[in-house]
Coordinates of C-alpha atoms and ligand atoms in Angstrom, one line a residue:
M1 CA -1.8 135.7 24.9
D2 CA -3.3 134.9 28.1
L3 CA -3.0 131.2 27.9
G4 CA -4.8 130.7 31.3
V5 CA -8.0 132.2 30.0
I6 CA -7.6 130.1 26.8
T7 CA -7.7 126.8 28.7
K8 CA -10.7 127.9 30.8
H9 CA -12.8 128.9 27.7
S10 CA -11.4 125.9 25.7
A11 CA -13.0 123.4 28.5
L12 CA -16.4 124.9 27.5
H13 CA -16.0 123.6 24.1
A14 CA -14.4 120.4 25.0
K15 CA -13.3 118.0 22.4
P16 CA -14.9 114.5 22.3
N17 CA -12.7 111.9 23.4
G18 CA -10.8 110.3 20.8
L19 CA -12.2 112.2 18.0
I20 CA -9.4 112.7 15.3
L21 CA -10.4 114.9 12.1
Q22 CA -8.4 116.4 9.3
Y23 CA -8.4 119.7 7.5
G24 CA -9.7 118.3 4.2
T25 CA -10.7 119.4 0.7
A26 CA -12.3 122.3 1.9
G27 CA -11.9 122.6 5.7
F28 CA -13.2 120.4 8.5
R29 CA -16.4 118.4 7.7
T30 CA -18.2 115.8 9.9
K31 CA -21.5 115.5 11.8
A32 CA -22.3 118.9 13.4
E33 CA -22.5 117.5 16.9
H34 CA -18.8 116.7 16.8
L35 CA -17.6 120.2 15.8
D36 CA -18.1 122.7 18.6
H37 CA -14.6 122.4 19.8
V38 CA -13.2 122.7 16.2
M39 CA -15.1 126.0 15.6
F40 CA -13.7 127.5 19.1
R41 CA -10.3 126.3 17.8
M42 CA -10.7 127.7 14.4
G43 CA -11.6 131.1 15.8
L44 CA -8.3 131.0 17.8
L45 CA -6.3 130.0 14.5
A46 CA -7.9 132.7 12.4
V47 CA -6.7 135.2 15.0
L48 CA -3.2 134.0 14.8
R49 CA -3.4 133.7 10.9
S50 CA -4.7 137.4 10.8
K51 CA -1.8 138.7 13.3
Q52 CA 0.6 137.0 11.2
T53 CA -0.4 138.2 7.8
K54 CA -1.7 141.7 9.3
S55 CA -4.7 141.1 7.4
T56 CA -8.5 140.3 7.8
I57 CA -9.3 136.7 7.9
G58 CA -12.5 134.9 7.1
V59 CA -14.2 132.0 8.7
M60 CA -16.9 130.3 7.1
V61 CA -19.2 127.8 8.8
T62 CA -20.7 125.4 6.2
A63 CA -20.7 121.9 4.8
S64 CA -21.7 123.0 1.3
H65 CA -22.9 120.0 -0.6
N66 CA -22.9 117.5 2.5
P67 CA -26.2 116.3 4.1
E68 CA -27.9 118.9 6.4
E69 CA -26.9 117.1 9.5
D70 CA -23.1 117.6 8.7
N71 CA -21.5 121.1 9.1
G72 CA -17.8 122.4 8.7
V73 CA -15.6 125.3 8.8
K74 CA -12.8 126.8 6.6
L75 CA -10.4 129.7 6.9
V76 CA -10.3 132.1 4.1
D77 CA -6.9 133.7 3.6
P78 CA -6.3 137.4 2.8
L79 CA -6.8 137.6 -0.9
G80 CA -10.0 135.5 -0.5
E81 CA -8.0 132.3 -1.4
M82 CA -8.3 128.9 0.6
L83 CA -5.9 128.7 3.6
A84 CA -2.3 128.2 2.8
P85 CA -1.0 124.5 3.1
S86 CA 1.4 124.9 6.1
W87 CA -1.6 126.4 8.1
E88 CA -3.9 123.4 7.0
E89 CA -1.4 121.5 9.0
H90 CA -1.6 123.8 12.0
A91 CA -5.5 123.6 11.8
T92 CA -5.3 119.7 12.2
D93 CA -2.9 119.7 14.9
L94 CA -5.1 122.3 16.9
A95 CA -8.1 120.7 16.1
N96 CA -6.9 117.2 17.3
A97 CA -4.9 118.6 20.4
E98 CA -6.1 117.4 23.8
E99 CA -7.2 119.9 26.2
Q100 CA -4.1 119.9 28.2
D101 CA -2.0 120.4 25.0
M102 CA -3.9 123.3 23.8
Q103 CA -1.6 126.0 25.0
R104 CA 1.6 124.1 23.7
V105 CA 0.1 123.8 20.3
L106 CA -0.6 127.5 20.1
I107 CA 2.6 128.5 21.3
D108 CA 4.2 126.1 18.8
I109 CA 2.3 127.6 15.8
S110 CA 2.9 131.1 16.9
E111 CA 6.7 130.3 17.1
K112 CA 7.0 128.4 13.8
E113 CA 5.0 131.2 12.1
A114 CA 6.7 134.0 13.8
V115 CA 3.3 135.5 14.8
N116 CA 3.7 138.8 16.5
L117 CA 1.1 138.4 19.5
Q118 CA 1.0 142.2 20.0
Q119 CA -0.4 142.6 16.3
D120 CA -4.1 143.6 16.0
A121 CA -6.5 140.9 14.3
F122 CA -9.6 141.1 12.5
I123 CA -11.7 138.3 11.7
V124 CA -15.1 138.1 9.3
I125 CA -17.4 135.3 9.7
G126 CA -20.2 133.8 7.5
R127 CA -22.4 131.1 7.7
D128 CA -24.9 128.9 5.8
T129 CA -28.6 128.1 6.7
R130 CA -27.9 124.6 8.4
P131 CA -29.9 124.5 11.7
S132 CA -26.5 124.0 13.4
S133 CA -24.8 127.0 11.8
E134 CA -25.8 129.8 14.1
K135 CA -24.6 128.0 17.3
L136 CA -21.4 126.7 15.7
S137 CA -20.5 130.3 14.5
Q138 CA -21.1 131.5 18.0
S139 CA -18.4 129.1 19.1
V140 CA -16.2 130.7 16.4
I141 CA -16.8 134.0 17.7
D142 CA -15.9 132.6 21.4
G143 CA -12.3 131.5 19.9
V144 CA -12.0 135.0 18.3
T145 CA -13.0 137.0 21.3
V146 CA -10.9 135.0 23.9
L147 CA -7.8 136.3 22.2
G148 CA -9.1 139.6 22.1
A149 CA -9.6 140.0 18.4
Q150 CA -12.1 142.2 16.6
F151 CA -14.6 140.8 14.3
H152 CA -17.5 141.3 12.0
D153 CA -20.2 138.6 11.9
Y154 CA -21.8 138.9 8.6
G155 CA -24.1 136.2 9.5
L156 CA -26.1 134.4 6.7
L157 CA -23.8 134.6 3.5
T158 CA -22.8 132.2 0.6
T159 CA -19.4 130.9 0.8
P160 CA -18.1 132.9 -2.1
Q161 CA -19.6 136.0 -0.7
L162 CA -17.3 135.6 2.4
H163 CA -14.6 135.2 0.1
Y164 CA -15.4 138.2 -1.6
M165 CA -15.9 140.3 1.6
V166 CA -12.2 139.2 2.7
Y167 CA -10.7 140.2 -0.5
C168 CA -12.3 143.5 -0.5
R169 CA -11.5 144.1 2.9
N170 CA -7.5 143.4 2.3
T171 CA -7.7 145.6 -0.8
S172 CA -9.1 148.6 0.9
G173 CA -12.0 148.4 -1.4
Q174 CA -10.3 148.3 -4.5
Y175 CA -11.8 144.9 -5.3
G176 CA -15.2 146.3 -4.5
K177 CA -17.3 147.4 -1.3
A178 CA -17.2 144.8 1.5
T179 CA -20.9 144.8 2.1
I180 CA -23.7 142.5 0.8
E181 CA -25.1 145.6 -1.1
G182 CA -21.6 146.1 -2.5
Y183 CA -21.4 142.5 -4.0
Y184 CA -24.9 143.0 -5.5
Q185 CA -24.2 146.2 -7.0
K186 CA -20.8 145.0 -8.4
L187 CA -22.1 142.2 -10.2
S188 CA -25.4 143.3 -11.1
K189 CA -24.0 146.5 -12.7
A190 CA -21.5 144.6 -15.0
F191 CA -24.2 141.9 -15.8
V192 CA -26.7 144.7 -17.0
E193 CA -24.0 146.6 -18.9
L194 CA -23.1 143.2 -20.7
T195 CA -26.7 142.3 -21.5
K196 CA -27.5 145.8 -22.9
Q197 CA -25.2 144.8 -25.9
A198 CA -27.2 141.7 -26.6
S199 CA -29.3 142.0 -29.5
S200 CA -33.2 142.3 -28.8
S201 CA -33.8 138.9 -30.0
G202 CA -31.7 138.0 -26.9
D203 CA -35.0 138.5 -24.8
K204 CA -35.7 134.8 -25.1
Y205 CA -32.5 133.9 -23.5
R206 CA -33.4 136.0 -20.3
S207 CA -35.4 133.5 -18.2
L208 CA -33.9 130.9 -16.0
K209 CA -35.1 128.2 -13.6
V210 CA -32.8 127.9 -10.5
D211 CA -32.9 125.1 -8.1
C212 CA -31.3 126.4 -4.8
A213 CA -30.7 123.1 -3.1
N214 CA -32.9 124.5 -0.3
G215 CA -29.7 126.5 0.8
I216 CA -28.4 129.9 1.3
G217 CA -28.4 130.5 -2.5
A218 CA -32.2 131.1 -2.5
L219 CA -32.1 133.8 0.3
K220 CA -29.4 135.6 -1.7
L221 CA -30.8 135.4 -5.0
K222 CA -34.1 136.8 -3.6
E223 CA -32.4 139.8 -2.1
M224 CA -30.3 140.2 -5.2
E225 CA -33.0 139.6 -7.9
H226 CA -34.1 143.0 -8.3
Y227 CA -30.7 144.7 -8.8
F228 CA -30.3 142.4 -12.1
S229 CA -34.0 141.8 -13.2
Q230 CA -33.5 144.3 -16.1
G231 CA -31.4 141.6 -17.7
L232 CA -32.8 138.2 -16.5
S233 CA -35.7 136.9 -14.9
I234 CA -35.3 133.8 -12.5
Q235 CA -37.6 131.5 -11.1
L236 CA -36.6 129.6 -7.7
F237 CA -37.1 126.0 -7.0
N238 CA -36.2 124.4 -3.7
D239 CA -35.9 127.8 -2.0
G240 CA -35.6 126.2 1.6
T241 CA -39.3 127.0 2.3
K242 CA -40.2 123.4 2.6
G243 CA -37.5 120.7 1.6
K244 CA -34.4 119.6 3.3
L245 CA -31.0 120.9 2.2
N246 CA -29.2 119.3 -0.7
H247 CA -31.7 116.3 -0.3
F248 CA -32.6 115.0 -3.9
C249 CA -31.5 118.4 -5.0
G250 CA -28.8 120.9 -5.7
A251 CA -25.7 120.7 -7.9
D252 CA -24.0 117.8 -6.4
F253 CA -27.1 115.6 -6.7
V254 CA -27.8 116.4 -10.1
K255 CA -24.2 116.1 -11.3
S256 CA -23.8 112.7 -9.5
H257 CA -27.1 111.2 -10.3
Q258 CA -27.2 112.8 -13.9
K259 CA -30.7 113.5 -13.3
P260 CA -33.0 116.6 -12.5
P261 CA -33.7 117.6 -8.9
Q262 CA -36.9 116.9 -7.1
G263 CA -39.3 119.9 -7.0
M264 CA -38.5 121.6 -10.4
E265 CA -40.9 121.9 -13.0
M266 CA -39.0 121.4 -16.3
K267 CA -40.5 121.8 -19.7
S268 CA -38.6 120.7 -22.8
N269 CA -35.8 122.6 -23.9
E270 CA -36.0 125.1 -21.2
R271 CA -32.7 126.4 -19.5
C272 CA -32.4 125.3 -15.7
C273 CA -29.6 125.3 -13.3
S274 CA -28.7 124.0 -9.9
F275 CA -26.5 125.7 -7.0
D276 CA -25.1 123.5 -4.2
G277 CA -25.7 124.2 -0.6
D278 CA -23.5 127.0 -0.1
A279 CA -23.8 128.4 -3.6
D280 CA -20.3 128.0 -4.8
R281 CA -21.1 125.3 -7.4
I282 CA -23.5 125.5 -10.5
V283 CA -24.3 123.1 -13.3
Y284 CA -26.9 123.5 -16.0
Y285 CA -29.2 121.0 -17.7
Y286 CA -32.6 120.7 -19.7
H287 CA -34.7 118.1 -21.0
D288 CA -35.0 117.7 -24.9
A289 CA -38.3 117.2 -26.6
D290 CA -37.9 113.3 -26.6
G291 CA -37.7 113.8 -22.4
H292 CA -34.0 113.0 -22.6
F293 CA -32.0 114.7 -19.7
H294 CA -28.8 116.7 -20.7
L295 CA -26.6 117.8 -18.1
I296 CA -24.2 120.7 -18.9
D297 CA -21.5 120.5 -16.2
G298 CA -18.5 122.5 -15.2
D299 CA -16.3 121.3 -18.1
K300 CA -18.9 122.7 -20.6
I301 CA -19.1 125.9 -18.5
A302 CA -15.3 126.2 -18.7
T303 CA -15.4 125.7 -22.7
L304 CA -18.3 128.3 -23.2
I305 CA -16.3 130.9 -21.1
S306 CA -12.8 130.2 -22.6
S307 CA -14.4 130.3 -26.2
F308 CA -16.2 133.7 -25.6
L309 CA -12.8 135.2 -24.0
K310 CA -11.0 134.0 -27.0
E311 CA -13.2 135.6 -29.3
L312 CA -13.1 139.0 -27.4
L313 CA -9.1 138.7 -27.4
L314 CA -9.3 138.1 -31.0
E315 CA -11.5 141.2 -31.7
I316 CA -9.5 143.4 -29.5
G317 CA -6.2 142.0 -31.4
E318 CA -4.6 141.0 -28.0
S319 CA -3.0 137.6 -27.8
L320 CA -3.0 136.7 -24.2
N321 CA -2.0 133.8 -22.5
I322 CA -5.1 131.6 -21.7
G323 CA -5.1 128.4 -19.7
V324 CA -7.9 126.1 -18.7
V325 CA -7.2 124.0 -15.3
Q326 CA -9.4 120.8 -14.7
T327 CA -9.1 117.9 -12.4
A328 CA -9.1 114.1 -13.3
Y329 CA -13.1 114.2 -13.3
A330 CA -12.8 116.4 -16.5
N331 CA -14.6 114.5 -19.4
G332 CA -12.2 113.1 -22.0
S333 CA -14.3 115.0 -24.6
S334 CA -14.0 118.3 -22.9
T335 CA -10.1 118.0 -22.7
R336 CA -9.9 116.8 -26.3
Y337 CA -12.2 119.8 -27.5
L338 CA -10.3 122.4 -25.6
E339 CA -6.9 121.3 -26.8
E340 CA -7.5 120.0 -30.3
I341 CA -10.4 122.4 -31.5
M342 CA -10.0 125.4 -29.4
K343 CA -6.0 125.2 -29.1
V344 CA -6.1 126.0 -25.4
P345 CA -3.7 124.6 -23.1
V346 CA -5.2 122.4 -20.5
Y347 CA -3.8 121.4 -17.0
C348 CA -4.8 118.8 -14.5
T349 CA -4.5 119.2 -10.7
K350 CA -5.7 117.5 -7.7
T351 CA -9.6 117.8 -6.6
G352 CA -10.2 121.1 -4.8
V353 CA -10.5 124.5 -5.9
K354 CA -7.6 125.4 -3.8
H355 CA -5.3 123.4 -6.3
L356 CA -7.1 124.7 -9.4
H357 CA -7.0 128.5 -8.2
H358 CA -3.2 128.1 -7.5
K359 CA -2.5 126.8 -10.9
A360 CA -4.9 129.3 -12.7
Q361 CA -2.8 132.2 -11.3
E362 CA 0.1 131.3 -13.6
F363 CA -1.5 132.6 -16.6
D364 CA -2.8 136.2 -17.9
I365 CA -6.3 134.6 -17.9
G366 CA -6.6 131.3 -15.9
V367 CA -10.1 129.6 -16.4
Y368 CA -10.5 127.0 -13.8
F369 CA -13.6 124.7 -13.2
E370 CA -14.0 121.4 -11.5
A371 CA -16.5 119.1 -13.5
N372 CA -18.9 119.4 -10.4
G373 CA -19.5 122.9 -11.3
H374 CA -16.9 124.6 -9.1
G375 CA -14.8 127.3 -10.6
T376 CA -14.2 130.9 -11.9
V377 CA -11.7 132.9 -14.1
L378 CA -8.8 134.8 -12.8
F379 CA -7.5 137.8 -14.6
S380 CA -3.8 138.9 -13.9
K381 CA -3.5 142.5 -12.7
A382 CA -1.4 143.4 -15.7
V383 CA -4.3 142.2 -18.0
E384 CA -6.8 144.1 -15.9
M385 CA -5.1 147.3 -16.3
K386 CA -4.4 146.7 -20.1
I387 CA -8.3 146.1 -20.7
K388 CA -9.0 149.3 -18.7
Q389 CA -6.5 151.2 -21.0
L390 CA -7.9 149.6 -24.2
T391 CA -11.4 150.9 -23.4
K392 CA -10.3 154.4 -23.8
E393 CA -8.0 153.9 -26.8
L394 CA -9.2 151.9 -29.5
E395 CA -11.7 152.4 -32.5
E396 CA -15.4 151.6 -31.8
K397 CA -15.6 147.8 -32.6
K398 CA -12.4 147.0 -30.5
R399 CA -13.4 149.3 -27.7
K400 CA -16.9 147.7 -27.4
A401 CA -15.1 144.2 -27.0
A402 CA -12.6 145.5 -24.4
K403 CA -15.6 147.2 -22.6
M404 CA -17.2 143.8 -22.5
L405 CA -14.0 142.3 -21.1
E406 CA -14.0 145.0 -18.6
N407 CA -17.5 144.1 -17.5
I408 CA -16.8 140.4 -17.5
I409 CA -13.7 140.8 -15.2
D410 CA -16.1 142.7 -12.8
L411 CA -18.7 139.8 -13.2
F412 CA -16.4 137.0 -12.0
N413 CA -15.8 136.4 -8.4
Q414 CA -12.1 136.4 -8.6
A415 CA -11.8 135.2 -4.9
A416 CA -13.7 132.0 -5.3
G417 CA -16.0 129.9 -7.5
D418 CA -19.4 131.4 -7.2
A419 CA -22.7 129.9 -8.4
I420 CA -24.4 133.4 -8.7
S421 CA -21.5 135.3 -10.5
D422 CA -21.1 132.2 -12.8
M423 CA -24.8 132.0 -13.5
L424 CA -24.6 135.7 -14.4
V425 CA -21.8 135.4 -16.7
I426 CA -23.0 132.3 -18.4
E427 CA -26.4 134.1 -19.1
A428 CA -24.7 137.1 -20.4
I429 CA -22.5 135.0 -22.8
L430 CA -25.5 133.1 -23.9
A431 CA -27.6 136.3 -24.8
L432 CA -24.5 138.0 -26.3
K433 CA -23.8 135.1 -28.6
G434 CA -27.4 134.1 -29.2
L435 CA -26.8 130.6 -28.1
T436 CA -29.6 128.4 -27.0
V437 CA -28.9 125.8 -24.3
Q438 CA -28.9 123.0 -26.8
Q439 CA -26.6 124.8 -29.0
W440 CA -24.2 125.3 -26.2
D441 CA -24.6 121.6 -25.2
A442 CA -23.7 120.6 -28.8
L443 CA -20.4 122.1 -28.5
Y444 CA -19.0 118.3 -28.1
M445 CA -20.7 115.3 -26.7
D446 CA -19.6 114.0 -23.3
L447 CA -18.1 110.5 -23.0
P448 CA -20.7 108.5 -21.0
N449 CA -19.3 108.4 -17.2
R450 CA -20.7 107.4 -13.9
Q451 CA -19.3 108.2 -10.1
L452 CA -20.0 106.1 -7.4
K453 CA -18.9 106.0 -3.6
V454 CA -17.7 103.1 -1.7
K455 CA -17.5 102.7 2.1
V456 CA -14.4 101.7 3.5
A457 CA -13.1 101.3 7.2
D458 CA -10.3 103.8 6.7
R459 CA -10.3 105.9 3.5
R460 CA -6.5 106.8 4.2
V461 CA -5.3 103.4 2.9
I462 CA -6.0 104.8 -0.6
S463 CA -3.2 107.1 -1.7
T464 CA -2.8 108.7 -5.2
T465 CA -0.3 110.3 -7.6
D466 CA -0.3 111.9 -10.9
A467 CA -3.0 114.6 -9.9
E468 CA -5.2 111.5 -8.6
R469 CA -5.2 109.4 -11.6
Q470 CA -3.1 106.8 -10.2
A471 CA -3.6 104.9 -7.0
V472 CA -0.4 104.1 -5.0
T473 CA -1.9 102.2 -2.3
P474 CA -3.2 99.7 -1.3
P475 CA -1.1 97.3 -3.2
G476 CA -2.6 95.7 -6.1
L477 CA -5.5 98.3 -6.7
Q478 CA -3.9 100.2 -9.5
E479 CA -3.2 97.1 -11.4
A480 CA -6.6 95.8 -10.9
I481 CA -8.0 99.2 -12.2
N482 CA -5.8 98.9 -15.2
D483 CA -7.0 95.4 -16.0
L484 CA -10.8 96.5 -15.8
V485 CA -10.1 99.6 -17.9
K486 CA -8.8 97.3 -20.8
K487 CA -12.0 95.5 -21.1
Y488 CA -14.0 98.8 -22.3
K489 CA -13.5 101.1 -25.3
L490 CA -12.6 104.8 -24.8
S491 CA -12.3 104.0 -21.0
R492 CA -10.7 105.5 -18.2
A493 CA -11.3 105.2 -14.3
F494 CA -9.5 106.3 -11.0
V495 CA -10.5 106.2 -7.4
R496 CA -9.6 108.7 -4.6
P497 CA -10.6 109.3 -0.9
S498 CA -12.9 112.1 -0.6
G499 CA -11.7 115.1 1.4
T500 CA -15.4 116.0 2.4
E501 CA -17.2 112.8 3.0
D502 CA -16.2 109.6 4.7
V503 CA -16.1 107.6 1.3
V504 CA -13.8 106.6 -1.6
R505 CA -15.2 108.2 -4.7
V506 CA -14.8 106.0 -8.0
Y507 CA -15.0 107.7 -11.6
A508 CA -15.3 105.6 -14.7
E509 CA -15.8 106.9 -18.3
A510 CA -16.3 104.7 -21.6
D511 CA -17.8 104.6 -25.0
T512 CA -21.4 103.6 -23.9
Q513 CA -23.3 104.4 -20.6
E514 CA -23.6 100.6 -20.0
S515 CA -19.7 100.4 -20.4
A516 CA -19.2 103.3 -18.0
D517 CA -21.7 101.9 -15.4
S518 CA -20.3 98.5 -15.5
L519 CA -16.6 99.8 -15.2
A520 CA -17.6 101.9 -12.3
L521 CA -19.2 98.9 -10.6
E522 CA -16.1 96.7 -11.2
V523 CA -13.8 99.4 -10.0
S524 CA -16.0 99.8 -7.0
L525 CA -15.8 96.0 -6.2
A526 CA -11.9 96.2 -6.4
V527 CA -11.9 99.1 -4.2
F528 CA -14.2 97.0 -1.6
Q529 CA -12.1 94.0 -1.7
L530 CA -8.6 95.6 -1.8
A531 CA -9.3 98.7 0.4
G532 CA -11.3 97.3 3.3
G533 CA -14.8 98.0 2.2
I534 CA -17.4 98.0 4.9
G535 CA -21.3 97.6 4.9
E536 CA -23.0 96.2 1.6
R537 CA -20.8 95.2 -1.4
P538 CA -21.4 97.7 -4.3
Q539 CA -24.4 96.6 -6.1
P540 CA -25.5 97.4 -9.8
Ligands
G16_601 C1 -15.5 120.7 -1.9 C2 -14.3 121.3 -2.8 C3 -14.3 121.1 -4.2 C4 -14.4 119.6 -4.3 C5 -15.7 118.8 -3.6 C6 -15.6 117.4 -3.5 O1 -16.8 121.3 -2.6 O2 -14.6 122.9 -2.5 O3 -13.2 121.5 -4.8 O4 -14.7 119.2 -5.6 O5 -15.7 119.3 -2.2 O6 -14.3 117.1 -2.9 P1 -14.0 115.5 -2.3 O7 -14.2 114.8 -3.7 O8 -12.7 115.6 -2.0 O9 -15.1 115.3 -1.3 P2 -18.0 121.9 -1.7 O10 -18.8 122.5 -2.8 O11 -18.5 120.7 -0.9 O12 -17.4 123.0 -0.9

């Protein structure tokens, strides 16, 4: 490693004085103008990680659901998963190193992680459609090339597509072809095979309105549409031709405001969905005949998928170990339904798909979804092999079910939660089961809930335990929350510092919407008072 060269190049991507950033829930995220040095340094770090793992590493330039002015970066590990926790710490150290300490920090990381600097390295890079993304991804490339590594720049990709590319490359194509056509073909083939099995009355299920958050999802769906149009016709809204990214639209907006995105033409009882800015989350919704808005979030997506998988397993006579992984944001009704009606074990982890993904790997079939619509299903290698075998062996009815499972396995992006893949899975299940969006929604009734954000001077003053359900600091906050929760029926509330925005998140649920709103407001006020709120006090 020619450290002199690194110092010279690093000076061209100088760190703003006094700026401290942390590798958060999904990498670094802040205003785009503060990220040039981070991008260069993540290019360097990706090379070290690639040398250490002797694998291709991914770098994605995106700030997903954040406003257009923000940007961010995250590294993707060899099997398409999020970066290992010890390397998140290295990422934070490197991003915050002063110019004169860069060499020392790089050497420290290399020594701690026993990186063989002579090893070849290969990096793949993707970016979203933000105006700042192209230049920032060039800074990543500068970091990669300064360490003499090879790279492939995929240019515009959804985040899950980059995860897919990394997984394909490190399994020598076994998972799929590491090209955009490879991704389109793999998913579309599985989807078309599945929907062929739906009865013709399934036709009425085969059109869908998609809000693309004015992001990358629109570009990619337009490219992909003709591959799967035999099974589904889609109509795109907020496709980026006029509106601003994530502005009054997209999955995060719809989930947190519990209302439809702007720019979407909804007729009553029509099935609609929203992607987020980098197309790794999806939520569904519809207006009923009385004009009431119904949100179908990640919890109900997990329920639909788990019940379908259970039915298929029953048909082929296999009792595999299915587990569902949620976070504290999961609606209480969903957890109860999964555990008590469906008899599926449910686990709760901290927010961040990296935590859910990890837990889901413990099962034969691990279904994980955050309530915000971020999730996928993981199948163990043994299960995949068994299903393949069963497609050859069994009598017709069972063979058909095994074949469906085989296609479902191919349709999921097992590297990461993926709005496009999840959308196709959901559409296939609805068509196969002949379920309308209203029937899906009626599986259980969500408890009314509300999410709010509170601005504080330093959100790190809040620390949590018990999968973020209890606040440990600041002193007195949890006691205050406990007292407030006691005032309402069927209630629950928690607070946690966001890992992607400079806010504290507040979640409350209760027996009525008024109670949930009022509890969320009271908890927000407690946070404001006890955790150093700044700006305007939370208002009803
Ligand atoms: C990211 C993570 C998600 C997480 C979300 C919000 O989503 O990948 O797992 O739920 O941030 O995290 P926080 O509450 O810590 O801000 P995305 O879609 O923005 O990449």
